Amino acid sequence: MATTAVDGASDRQQGAVGWLRAAVAWHLFLAVAAAAGALYLVQAPWPEATWARLLAVAILLLTIVGSGAAAVLTYRRRHAGRTLSLALNYLGALTTAVLLLHLVGTFLAIDALAANFARGIPWLVLLVVGLLVYNSGGALHDRVARTRREWIGRALAWFSALAFLFAVGLLTALQAVIARLVDSPALLALLAAALLFGVMAWALWRQPAADAFDTTNAQSEMLQGYLFLSPNLLGFLIFFAGPLLFSLYVSFTDSDAFGNAQWIGLQNYAEIVNITLQPLESADQLVTQVLDTDTYVELTRFSILGRHYVVGAQDKLFWIALGNTLQYVLMVVPLSVIPALFLANLLNSKIPGMKFFRAAYFLPSVAAVVGIALIWQWLYNATVGYINYFITTAVNFANMFLGLALTDPQIRWTSSADTALIAVAIMAAWQMLGFNTILFLAGLQSIPNTLYEAAIVDGAGSWSRFTKITLPLLAPTTFFVLVTTLIKAMQAFEEVFILMGMNPTGPGNSTLTMVLYLYQKGFQRFDLGYASALAWVLFLLIFGLTLVQFRRQRAGGSTFDM
């Protein structure tokens, strides 16, 4: 028996060695094929160097380097070679499989199957019944009866599953896919590539291959961890990092929505930040035209220390949007952070019914922005809105009972350039208040009560405890709240777009924000290159403000002095 076990181990070892040799040959073949593909793309008579071509060449170059390194390291039995080979084969199998499914029309067929899904619902119900019958057999003590019930349940479940597939048309779709594969040599080659990638990944994942590389338990756990993380990592690369880098490329072109794109370098960025400050010879020129109107649009004229100037910009709307966004941030951040801090201290008390108030204040944060904006749009109505109604009632009360002579302002909240942005900021601050309150409340509950008890013993009052204990220990929470609120305020779009209705930019562009201007440029005027440049400028602004806040947080620390 011992001899048999030894022989079995020897056979597994020989099999692993054979698979390793095949893996080395496979990676050498991949490197050569990738080199040939890259050479073809470089020398092919393409009309212009598109981003897709550059991306394909970059992927092929990475494949050459990765496959060559995997072949060498696998030949030398290095664990890094196994890791690199697994990664390449896993990505290759996934890529070729998705491409194959796309080319045979699988993803489009899913929509067609969804339309027929209702036909299969009765069979799904019958499938559930079959599973219930099968599971109920385990409760029977009679072995014959249990076996019979399990057989009936299994047969009913399989029959229902096949009937469901037939009802929704999946079997017909599979026949069409198979026919398309047979008729296309290219699709068959792609299928073979997917199978080869999958087989090589499976061969190097097996335990005999791990033993051949002397893989430790820690290394095996690391590979398993990366395998489980791979869906999120690939999703991040494909749906976040990839589009982000693509938008950076587009920002250096004059791309539109119709596939036309020419490389123009920093021209978009130059147009965004191009601003001039031109001195005037006399005060009389403050009211005369002195700018080159073909290049610049006038922003403002001013006098300082007896000198007179005119300010012009190549993109006036960008500077208006930037100014509105900064004003919006200066209103929203204090209105949604400072009240939230004091409200959190109030809600931190252990009074009966306090959980209800916590939920009530948090509710606007989870409500849909569309619904909130429509409600506030009604509240801001200058004629029938409740806000103006209460203001009118208060003014009449003061005039009647206090003898004042106040005038009803009749504020035109969303139809006046002076109040439109303020109206949006009030609504946004009200919505964000609850979320910030919950964050502050969580930070308050993490502060040990012993610190407050010691402060009370030392004679510290409420305000002293708040300023000496609460605020310093809430510094990390305050930093997080400030940064998240600032980022959300800098990205204001849906609040303005819905609240302002048919004219989202507001009277006189008073509610034109950066993201709204970006949206108009990219999706209404189809200037995608310029819109991408605007997005990256906004990113740099947000990053800069966040970095300043982060440095202030680090300089201030989180210590406190009793």
Coordinates of C-alpha atoms in Angstrom, one line a residue:
M1 CA 0.0 0.0 0.0
A2 CA 2.9 2.4 0.8
T3 CA 4.4 1.6 -2.5
T4 CA 1.1 2.5 -4.3
A5 CA 0.9 5.8 -2.4
V6 CA 4.5 6.6 -3.4
D7 CA 3.8 5.7 -7.0
G8 CA 0.7 7.9 -7.0
A9 CA 2.6 10.8 -5.6
S10 CA 5.3 10.3 -8.3
D11 CA 2.7 10.3 -11.0
R12 CA 1.1 13.5 -9.7
Q13 CA 4.6 15.1 -9.6
Q14 CA 5.4 14.0 -13.2
G15 CA 2.0 15.3 -14.3
A16 CA 2.7 18.7 -12.6
V17 CA 6.1 18.9 -14.3
G18 CA 4.4 18.2 -17.7
W19 CA 1.9 21.0 -17.0
L20 CA 4.7 23.4 -16.1
R21 CA 6.5 22.7 -19.3
A22 CA 3.3 23.3 -21.2
A23 CA 2.8 26.6 -19.3
V24 CA 6.3 27.7 -20.3
A25 CA 5.6 26.9 -24.0
W26 CA 2.2 28.6 -23.7
H27 CA 3.7 31.9 -22.4
L28 CA 6.4 31.9 -25.0
F29 CA 3.7 31.5 -27.7
L30 CA 1.7 34.3 -26.1
A31 CA 4.7 36.6 -26.1
V32 CA 5.5 35.9 -29.7
A33 CA 1.8 36.3 -30.8
A34 CA 1.6 39.6 -28.8
A35 CA 4.8 40.9 -30.4
A36 CA 3.4 40.0 -33.9
G37 CA 0.1 41.8 -33.1
A38 CA 1.9 44.9 -31.8
L39 CA 4.1 45.0 -34.9
Y40 CA 1.1 44.8 -37.1
L41 CA -0.8 47.6 -35.3
V42 CA 2.2 49.9 -35.5
Q43 CA 2.8 49.3 -39.2
A44 CA -0.8 49.0 -40.3
P45 CA -2.0 51.9 -42.5
W46 CA -4.5 53.4 -40.0
P47 CA -5.9 56.8 -40.9
E48 CA -4.8 58.3 -37.6
A49 CA -3.5 57.3 -34.1
T50 CA -6.7 56.7 -32.2
W51 CA -6.9 56.0 -28.5
A52 CA -8.1 52.5 -29.2
R53 CA -5.0 51.7 -31.3
L54 CA -2.7 53.1 -28.6
L55 CA -4.5 51.1 -25.9
A56 CA -4.3 47.9 -27.9
V57 CA -0.6 48.4 -28.5
A58 CA 0.0 49.1 -24.8
I59 CA -1.9 46.0 -23.8
L60 CA 0.1 43.9 -26.2
L61 CA 3.4 45.3 -24.9
L62 CA 2.3 44.5 -21.4
T63 CA 1.4 41.0 -22.6
I64 CA 4.9 40.5 -24.1
V65 CA 6.6 41.6 -20.9
G66 CA 4.3 39.6 -18.6
S67 CA 4.3 36.4 -20.7
G68 CA 8.1 36.5 -21.1
A69 CA 8.6 37.0 -17.4
A70 CA 6.1 34.3 -16.6
A71 CA 7.9 31.8 -18.9
V72 CA 11.3 32.5 -17.4
L73 CA 10.1 32.4 -13.7
T74 CA 7.9 29.3 -14.3
Y75 CA 10.9 27.5 -15.8
R76 CA 13.0 28.4 -12.7
R77 CA 10.1 27.3 -10.4
R78 CA 9.8 30.7 -8.8
H79 CA 6.5 31.4 -7.0
A80 CA 6.3 34.8 -8.7
G81 CA 6.1 32.9 -12.0
R82 CA 3.1 30.9 -10.8
T83 CA 1.4 34.1 -9.6
L84 CA 2.1 36.0 -12.8
S85 CA 1.0 33.0 -15.0
L86 CA -2.2 32.7 -13.0
A87 CA -3.0 36.4 -13.4
L88 CA -2.3 36.4 -17.1
N89 CA -4.3 33.2 -17.8
Y90 CA -7.2 34.4 -15.6
L91 CA -7.4 37.8 -17.3
G92 CA -7.0 36.1 -20.7
A93 CA -9.8 33.7 -20.1
L94 CA -12.0 36.4 -18.7
T95 CA -11.3 38.8 -21.6
T96 CA -11.7 36.2 -24.4
A97 CA -14.9 34.8 -22.8
V98 CA -16.5 38.3 -22.5
L99 CA -15.5 39.1 -26.0
L100 CA -16.9 35.8 -27.3
L101 CA -20.2 36.3 -25.5
H102 CA -20.4 39.8 -27.0
L103 CA -19.7 38.7 -30.6
V104 CA -22.2 35.9 -30.5
G105 CA -24.9 38.3 -29.2
T106 CA -25.3 36.8 -25.8
F107 CA -25.8 40.2 -24.0
L108 CA -28.4 41.3 -26.5
A109 CA -30.2 37.9 -26.2
I110 CA -30.5 38.5 -22.5
D111 CA -32.9 41.4 -23.2
A112 CA -34.9 39.2 -25.4
L113 CA -35.1 36.5 -22.8
A114 CA -36.2 39.1 -20.2
A115 CA -39.1 39.9 -22.4
N116 CA -40.2 36.2 -22.3
F117 CA -39.5 35.8 -18.6
A118 CA -43.2 36.0 -17.6
R119 CA -43.9 32.8 -19.6
G120 CA -41.5 30.8 -17.3
I121 CA -42.9 32.0 -14.0
P122 CA -45.3 29.1 -13.6
W123 CA -42.4 26.6 -14.2
L124 CA -40.3 28.5 -11.6
V125 CA -43.1 28.0 -9.1
L126 CA -43.2 24.3 -10.0
L127 CA -39.4 24.2 -9.6
V128 CA -39.7 25.5 -6.1
V129 CA -42.3 22.9 -5.3
G130 CA -40.0 20.2 -6.5
L131 CA -37.2 21.4 -4.3
L132 CA -39.6 21.5 -1.3
V133 CA -40.7 17.9 -2.1
Y134 CA -37.0 16.9 -2.3
N135 CA -36.1 18.6 1.0
S136 CA -39.1 17.2 2.8
G137 CA -37.9 13.6 2.2
G138 CA -35.1 14.1 4.7
A139 CA -37.7 14.2 7.5
L140 CA -39.0 10.7 6.8
H141 CA -37.7 7.8 8.8
D142 CA -38.7 5.2 6.3
R143 CA -35.7 4.8 3.9
V144 CA -37.9 3.6 0.9
A145 CA -40.4 6.4 1.3
R146 CA -37.6 9.0 1.7
T147 CA -35.8 7.7 -1.4
R148 CA -39.1 7.8 -3.4
R149 CA -39.9 11.4 -2.3
E150 CA -36.4 12.6 -3.1
W151 CA -36.6 11.0 -6.5
I152 CA -40.0 12.6 -7.2
G153 CA -38.7 16.0 -6.0
R154 CA -35.5 15.8 -8.1
A155 CA -37.4 14.7 -11.2
L156 CA -40.0 17.5 -10.8
A157 CA -37.2 20.1 -10.3
W158 CA -35.3 19.0 -13.3
F159 CA -38.4 18.8 -15.5
S160 CA -39.5 22.3 -14.3
A161 CA -36.0 23.7 -15.0
L162 CA -35.9 22.4 -18.5
A163 CA -39.5 23.6 -19.1
F164 CA -38.5 27.1 -17.9
L165 CA -35.5 27.2 -20.2
F166 CA -37.7 26.2 -23.1
A167 CA -40.5 28.6 -22.2
V168 CA -38.2 31.7 -22.1
G169 CA -36.5 30.6 -25.3
L170 CA -33.1 29.8 -23.9
L171 CA -32.8 26.5 -25.7
T172 CA -33.6 28.2 -29.0
A173 CA -31.0 30.9 -28.3
L174 CA -28.4 28.2 -27.5
Q175 CA -29.0 26.6 -30.8
A176 CA -28.5 29.9 -32.6
V177 CA -25.3 30.5 -30.7
I178 CA -23.9 27.1 -31.6
A179 CA -24.8 27.6 -35.2
R180 CA -23.1 31.0 -35.2
L181 CA -20.0 29.5 -33.7
V182 CA -19.8 26.7 -36.2
D183 CA -20.2 29.1 -39.2
S184 CA -17.4 31.5 -38.0
P185 CA -13.7 30.3 -37.8
A186 CA -12.8 33.5 -35.9
L187 CA -15.3 32.7 -33.2
L188 CA -14.1 29.1 -32.9
A189 CA -10.5 30.4 -32.6
L190 CA -11.7 32.8 -29.9
L191 CA -13.5 29.9 -28.1
A192 CA -10.3 27.8 -28.3
A193 CA -8.3 30.7 -26.8
A194 CA -10.7 31.0 -23.9
L195 CA -10.5 27.3 -23.3
L196 CA -6.7 27.3 -23.4
F197 CA -6.5 30.2 -21.0
G198 CA -8.9 28.5 -18.7
V199 CA -7.1 25.1 -18.8
M200 CA -3.7 26.7 -18.1
A201 CA -5.2 28.7 -15.2
W202 CA -6.8 25.5 -13.8
A203 CA -3.5 23.5 -14.2
L204 CA -1.4 26.0 -12.3
W205 CA -4.0 26.5 -9.6
R206 CA -4.0 22.8 -8.7
Q207 CA -2.2 21.5 -5.6
P208 CA 0.4 19.5 -7.6
A209 CA 1.5 22.7 -9.3
A210 CA 1.6 24.5 -6.0
D211 CA 3.8 21.7 -4.6
A212 CA 6.1 22.0 -7.6
F213 CA 6.7 25.7 -6.8
D214 CA 7.1 24.9 -3.1
T215 CA 4.2 27.3 -2.3
T216 CA 3.7 28.1 1.3
N217 CA 0.4 28.5 3.1
A218 CA 0.8 32.2 3.3
Q219 CA 1.3 32.4 -0.5
S220 CA -1.7 30.2 -1.2
E221 CA -3.9 32.4 1.1
M222 CA -2.6 35.5 -0.8
L223 CA -3.6 34.0 -4.1
Q224 CA -7.0 33.0 -2.8
G225 CA -7.5 36.5 -1.4
Y226 CA -6.7 38.1 -4.7
L227 CA -9.0 35.7 -6.5
F228 CA -11.9 36.8 -4.3
L229 CA -11.0 40.5 -4.6
S230 CA -10.6 40.2 -8.4
P231 CA -14.3 41.1 -9.3
N232 CA -14.0 44.4 -7.3
L233 CA -10.5 45.1 -8.6
L234 CA -11.5 44.5 -12.2
G235 CA -14.7 46.5 -11.8
F236 CA -12.7 49.4 -10.4
L237 CA -10.2 49.2 -13.3
I238 CA -12.8 48.8 -16.0
F239 CA -15.6 51.1 -14.8
F240 CA -13.7 53.8 -12.8
A241 CA -10.0 54.0 -13.5
G242 CA -10.4 53.2 -17.2
P243 CA -13.0 55.9 -18.0
L244 CA -11.0 58.3 -15.8
L245 CA -7.9 57.8 -17.9
F246 CA -9.9 57.9 -21.1
S247 CA -11.5 61.3 -20.0
L248 CA -8.0 62.6 -19.4
Y249 CA -7.1 61.6 -23.0
V250 CA -10.3 63.2 -24.4
S251 CA -9.5 66.5 -22.6
F252 CA -6.5 66.9 -24.9
T253 CA -8.7 66.5 -28.0
D254 CA -11.6 68.4 -29.7
S255 CA -13.7 65.2 -29.4
D256 CA -17.4 65.5 -30.1
A257 CA -20.3 63.0 -29.7
F258 CA -19.9 61.7 -33.3
G259 CA -16.5 60.1 -33.2
N260 CA -14.5 63.0 -34.4
A261 CA -11.4 63.7 -32.4
Q262 CA -8.2 65.6 -33.2
W263 CA -5.3 66.0 -30.7
I264 CA -5.0 69.6 -29.7
G265 CA -2.8 69.3 -26.6
L266 CA -3.5 71.9 -23.9
Q267 CA -5.7 74.1 -26.0
N268 CA -8.9 73.3 -24.0
Y269 CA -7.1 74.1 -20.7
A270 CA -5.7 77.3 -22.1
E271 CA -9.1 78.4 -23.2
I272 CA -10.5 77.7 -19.7
V273 CA -7.9 79.6 -17.7
N274 CA -7.1 82.3 -20.2
I275 CA -7.8 85.6 -18.4
T276 CA -6.4 89.1 -19.0
L277 CA -6.0 92.1 -16.8
Q278 CA -5.7 95.2 -18.9
P279 CA -4.9 98.7 -17.4
L280 CA -6.9 101.7 -18.6
E281 CA -5.4 105.1 -19.2
S282 CA -8.2 107.1 -17.6
A283 CA -11.5 106.7 -15.8
D284 CA -13.3 107.6 -19.0
Q285 CA -12.2 104.2 -20.4
L286 CA -14.2 102.4 -17.6
V287 CA -17.3 102.8 -19.8
T288 CA -15.6 102.3 -23.2
Q289 CA -14.7 99.1 -25.1
V290 CA -11.0 98.4 -25.0
L291 CA -10.8 94.6 -25.1
D292 CA -10.2 92.4 -28.2
T293 CA -13.8 91.1 -28.4
D294 CA -12.8 88.4 -30.8
T295 CA -10.7 86.8 -28.1
Y296 CA -12.0 87.9 -24.7
V297 CA -15.3 88.5 -23.1
E298 CA -15.4 91.2 -20.5
L299 CA -15.9 90.1 -16.9
T300 CA -15.6 93.4 -14.9
R301 CA -14.0 96.8 -14.7
F302 CA -12.7 98.3 -11.5
S303 CA -10.5 101.0 -10.0
I304 CA -8.0 100.6 -7.1
L305 CA -5.5 103.1 -5.7
G306 CA -6.3 105.6 -8.5
R307 CA -5.6 103.0 -11.3
H308 CA -8.3 101.6 -13.6
Y309 CA -8.4 98.1 -15.0
V310 CA -10.6 95.8 -17.1
V311 CA -10.8 92.1 -16.7
G312 CA -11.5 89.8 -19.6
A313 CA -11.7 86.0 -20.0
Q314 CA -11.8 83.7 -23.0
D315 CA -14.5 81.6 -21.4
K316 CA -16.8 83.9 -19.4
L317 CA -19.2 81.2 -18.5
F318 CA -16.5 79.1 -16.8
W319 CA -15.6 82.0 -14.4
I320 CA -19.2 82.7 -13.7
A321 CA -19.8 79.0 -13.0
L322 CA -16.6 78.9 -10.8
G323 CA -17.8 82.0 -8.8
N324 CA -21.2 80.5 -8.3
T325 CA -19.8 77.2 -7.2
L326 CA -17.5 78.8 -4.6
Q327 CA -20.4 81.0 -3.3
Y328 CA -22.5 77.9 -3.1
V329 CA -19.8 76.0 -1.2
L330 CA -19.4 79.0 1.2
M331 CA -23.2 78.9 2.0
V332 CA -23.8 75.1 2.0
V333 CA -20.8 73.9 4.1
P334 CA -21.5 76.2 7.2
L335 CA -25.3 75.7 7.0
S336 CA -25.0 71.9 6.9
V337 CA -22.0 71.4 9.3
I338 CA -22.4 73.9 12.2
P339 CA -26.1 73.2 12.9
A340 CA -25.4 69.4 12.5
L341 CA -22.7 69.6 15.2
F342 CA -25.1 71.2 17.8
L343 CA -28.0 69.1 16.7
A344 CA -25.8 66.0 17.3
N345 CA -25.1 67.1 20.8
L346 CA -28.8 67.5 21.4
L347 CA -29.6 64.1 20.0
N348 CA -26.8 62.5 22.0
S349 CA -28.9 62.8 25.2
K350 CA -30.7 59.7 26.5
I351 CA -34.2 61.0 26.5
P352 CA -37.1 58.7 25.7
G353 CA -38.2 59.0 22.1
M354 CA -34.8 60.3 21.0
K355 CA -34.4 57.5 18.4
F356 CA -37.5 58.8 16.6
F357 CA -36.0 62.3 16.2
R358 CA -32.7 60.8 15.0
A359 CA -34.6 59.0 12.3
A360 CA -36.7 62.0 11.4
Y361 CA -33.6 64.2 11.0
F362 CA -31.9 61.6 8.9
L363 CA -34.8 60.9 6.6
P364 CA -34.1 63.8 4.1
S365 CA -30.6 62.3 3.5
V366 CA -32.1 59.1 2.1
A367 CA -35.0 60.7 0.2
A368 CA -34.7 61.1 -3.5
V369 CA -33.3 64.5 -4.7
V370 CA -36.0 64.8 -7.3
G371 CA -38.8 64.6 -4.7
I372 CA -37.1 67.0 -2.4
A373 CA -36.4 69.5 -5.1
L374 CA -40.1 69.4 -6.3
I375 CA -41.3 70.0 -2.7
W376 CA -39.0 72.9 -2.2
Q377 CA -39.9 74.3 -5.6
W378 CA -43.5 74.5 -4.4
L379 CA -42.4 76.0 -1.0
Y380 CA -40.4 78.7 -2.9
N381 CA -43.3 79.7 -5.0
A382 CA -43.6 83.5 -4.7
T383 CA -47.4 83.4 -4.8
V384 CA -48.6 80.3 -3.1
G385 CA -45.5 79.0 -1.4
Y386 CA -45.5 78.5 2.4
I387 CA -42.2 80.3 2.9
N388 CA -43.5 83.6 1.6
Y389 CA -46.8 82.9 3.3
F390 CA -45.1 82.7 6.7
I391 CA -43.0 85.8 5.9
T392 CA -46.1 87.7 5.0
T393 CA -47.9 86.5 8.2
A394 CA -44.9 87.6 10.4
V395 CA -44.7 91.0 8.7
N396 CA -48.5 91.6 9.2
F397 CA -48.3 90.5 12.8
A398 CA -45.3 92.8 13.5
N399 CA -47.1 95.8 11.8
M400 CA -50.4 95.1 13.6
F401 CA -49.3 94.3 17.1
L402 CA -45.9 95.9 17.4
G403 CA -46.6 99.1 15.6
L404 CA -43.9 98.6 13.0
A405 CA -44.0 99.7 9.4
L406 CA -42.3 96.7 7.7
T407 CA -42.8 96.1 4.0
D408 CA -43.6 92.6 2.8
P409 CA -40.5 91.6 0.7
Q410 CA -42.4 89.1 -1.5
I411 CA -39.2 87.3 -2.2
R412 CA -38.9 85.8 -5.7
W413 CA -36.8 82.9 -4.6
T414 CA -36.0 81.1 -7.8
S415 CA -36.8 83.8 -10.3
S416 CA -34.5 86.5 -9.0
A417 CA -30.7 86.5 -9.7
D418 CA -30.2 87.8 -6.1
T419 CA -31.8 84.9 -4.3
A420 CA -31.8 81.9 -6.7
L421 CA -28.4 80.5 -5.6
I422 CA -29.3 81.1 -1.9
A423 CA -32.5 79.1 -2.4
V424 CA -30.6 76.2 -3.8
A425 CA -28.1 76.3 -1.0
I426 CA -30.8 76.3 1.7
M427 CA -32.4 73.3 0.2
A428 CA -29.1 71.4 -0.2
A429 CA -28.0 72.3 3.4
W430 CA -31.4 71.0 4.7
Q431 CA -30.9 67.7 2.9
M432 CA -27.3 67.2 4.0
L433 CA -28.0 68.2 7.6
G434 CA -29.3 64.9 8.7
F435 CA -26.4 62.8 7.3
N436 CA -23.8 65.1 8.9
T437 CA -25.7 65.0 12.2
I438 CA -25.5 61.1 12.2
L439 CA -21.8 61.3 11.5
F440 CA -21.3 63.7 14.4
L441 CA -23.5 61.6 16.6
A442 CA -21.3 58.6 15.9
G443 CA -18.2 60.6 16.8
L444 CA -19.8 61.8 20.0
Q445 CA -20.7 58.3 21.1
S446 CA -17.1 57.2 20.7
I447 CA -15.8 59.8 23.2
P448 CA -15.4 58.1 26.7
N449 CA -17.8 59.4 29.3
T450 CA -15.1 59.2 31.9
L451 CA -13.5 62.3 30.4
Y452 CA -16.7 64.3 30.9
E453 CA -17.0 63.0 34.5
A454 CA -13.5 64.0 35.3
A455 CA -14.1 67.5 33.8
I456 CA -17.3 67.9 35.9
V457 CA -15.3 66.9 39.1
D458 CA -12.7 69.6 38.2
G459 CA -15.5 72.2 37.9
A460 CA -15.6 72.5 34.1
G461 CA -18.9 74.0 32.7
S462 CA -20.9 72.9 29.7
W463 CA -19.2 75.3 27.3
S464 CA -15.8 74.4 28.6
R465 CA -16.4 70.7 28.2
F466 CA -17.6 71.3 24.7
T467 CA -14.6 73.3 23.6
K468 CA -11.9 71.4 25.6
I469 CA -13.1 67.8 25.1
T470 CA -15.8 67.5 22.5
L471 CA -14.4 69.6 19.7
P472 CA -10.8 68.3 19.9
L473 CA -11.8 64.7 20.0
L474 CA -14.3 65.3 17.2
A475 CA -11.5 66.5 15.0
P476 CA -11.3 63.4 12.8
T477 CA -15.1 63.3 12.4
T478 CA -15.2 67.0 11.7
F479 CA -12.5 66.6 9.0
F480 CA -14.5 63.8 7.3
V481 CA -17.7 65.8 7.5
L482 CA -16.1 68.9 6.1
V483 CA -14.4 67.1 3.2
T484 CA -17.4 65.1 2.2
T485 CA -19.7 68.1 2.4
L486 CA -17.3 70.3 0.4
I487 CA -16.9 67.6 -2.3
K488 CA -20.7 67.2 -2.6
A489 CA -21.2 71.0 -2.7
M490 CA -18.5 71.4 -5.4
Q491 CA -20.3 68.8 -7.5
A492 CA -23.7 70.4 -7.2
F493 CA -25.9 69.5 -10.2
E494 CA -29.2 67.6 -9.6
E495 CA -30.3 70.1 -6.9
V496 CA -29.9 73.0 -9.3
F497 CA -31.1 71.1 -12.4
I498 CA -34.4 70.1 -10.8
L499 CA -35.1 73.0 -8.5
M500 CA -34.7 75.6 -11.2
G501 CA -37.0 73.8 -13.6
M502 CA -36.9 74.9 -17.3
N503 CA -34.0 77.3 -16.7
P504 CA -31.4 75.4 -14.7
T505 CA -28.8 78.2 -15.1
G506 CA -31.1 80.6 -13.4
P507 CA -31.8 84.3 -14.2
G508 CA -28.6 85.8 -15.5
N509 CA -26.7 82.5 -15.0
S510 CA -27.0 83.0 -11.3
T511 CA -27.2 79.2 -10.6
L512 CA -24.7 78.1 -13.3
T513 CA -22.4 75.7 -11.4
M514 CA -19.3 73.9 -12.6
V515 CA -21.0 70.5 -13.1
L516 CA -24.0 72.1 -14.8
Y517 CA -21.7 73.9 -17.2
L518 CA -19.8 70.7 -17.8
Y519 CA -23.1 69.0 -18.6
Q520 CA -24.2 71.7 -21.0
K521 CA -20.8 71.6 -22.8
G522 CA -20.6 67.8 -23.0
F523 CA -24.2 66.6 -23.5
Q524 CA -26.0 69.6 -25.0
R525 CA -23.3 71.2 -27.2
F526 CA -21.4 67.9 -27.7
D527 CA -18.1 69.4 -26.9
L528 CA -16.8 66.4 -25.1
G529 CA -13.1 67.4 -25.2
Y530 CA -13.8 70.7 -23.5
A531 CA -16.2 69.1 -21.0
S532 CA -13.5 66.6 -20.1
A533 CA -11.1 69.4 -19.5
L534 CA -13.6 71.1 -17.3
A535 CA -14.0 67.9 -15.3
W536 CA -10.3 67.7 -14.6
V537 CA -10.1 71.3 -13.6
L538 CA -12.9 70.7 -11.2
F539 CA -11.0 67.6 -9.9
L540 CA -7.9 69.7 -9.3
L541 CA -10.0 72.3 -7.4
I542 CA -11.6 69.7 -5.2
F543 CA -8.2 68.0 -4.7
G544 CA -6.6 71.2 -3.8
L545 CA -9.3 72.2 -1.3
T546 CA -9.2 68.7 0.3
L547 CA -5.4 68.8 0.5
V548 CA -5.6 72.2 2.3
Q549 CA -8.1 70.8 4.7
F550 CA -6.1 67.7 5.3
R551 CA -2.9 69.7 6.1
R552 CA -4.9 71.9 8.5
Q553 CA -6.2 68.7 10.2
R554 CA -2.7 67.3 10.6
A555 CA -1.3 70.6 11.9
G556 CA -4.2 70.9 14.4
G557 CA -4.0 67.3 15.6
S558 CA -6.6 65.7 17.8
T559 CA -5.2 66.3 21.2
F560 CA -6.9 68.4 23.8
D561 CA -5.8 70.3 26.9
M562 CA -7.8 70.2 30.1

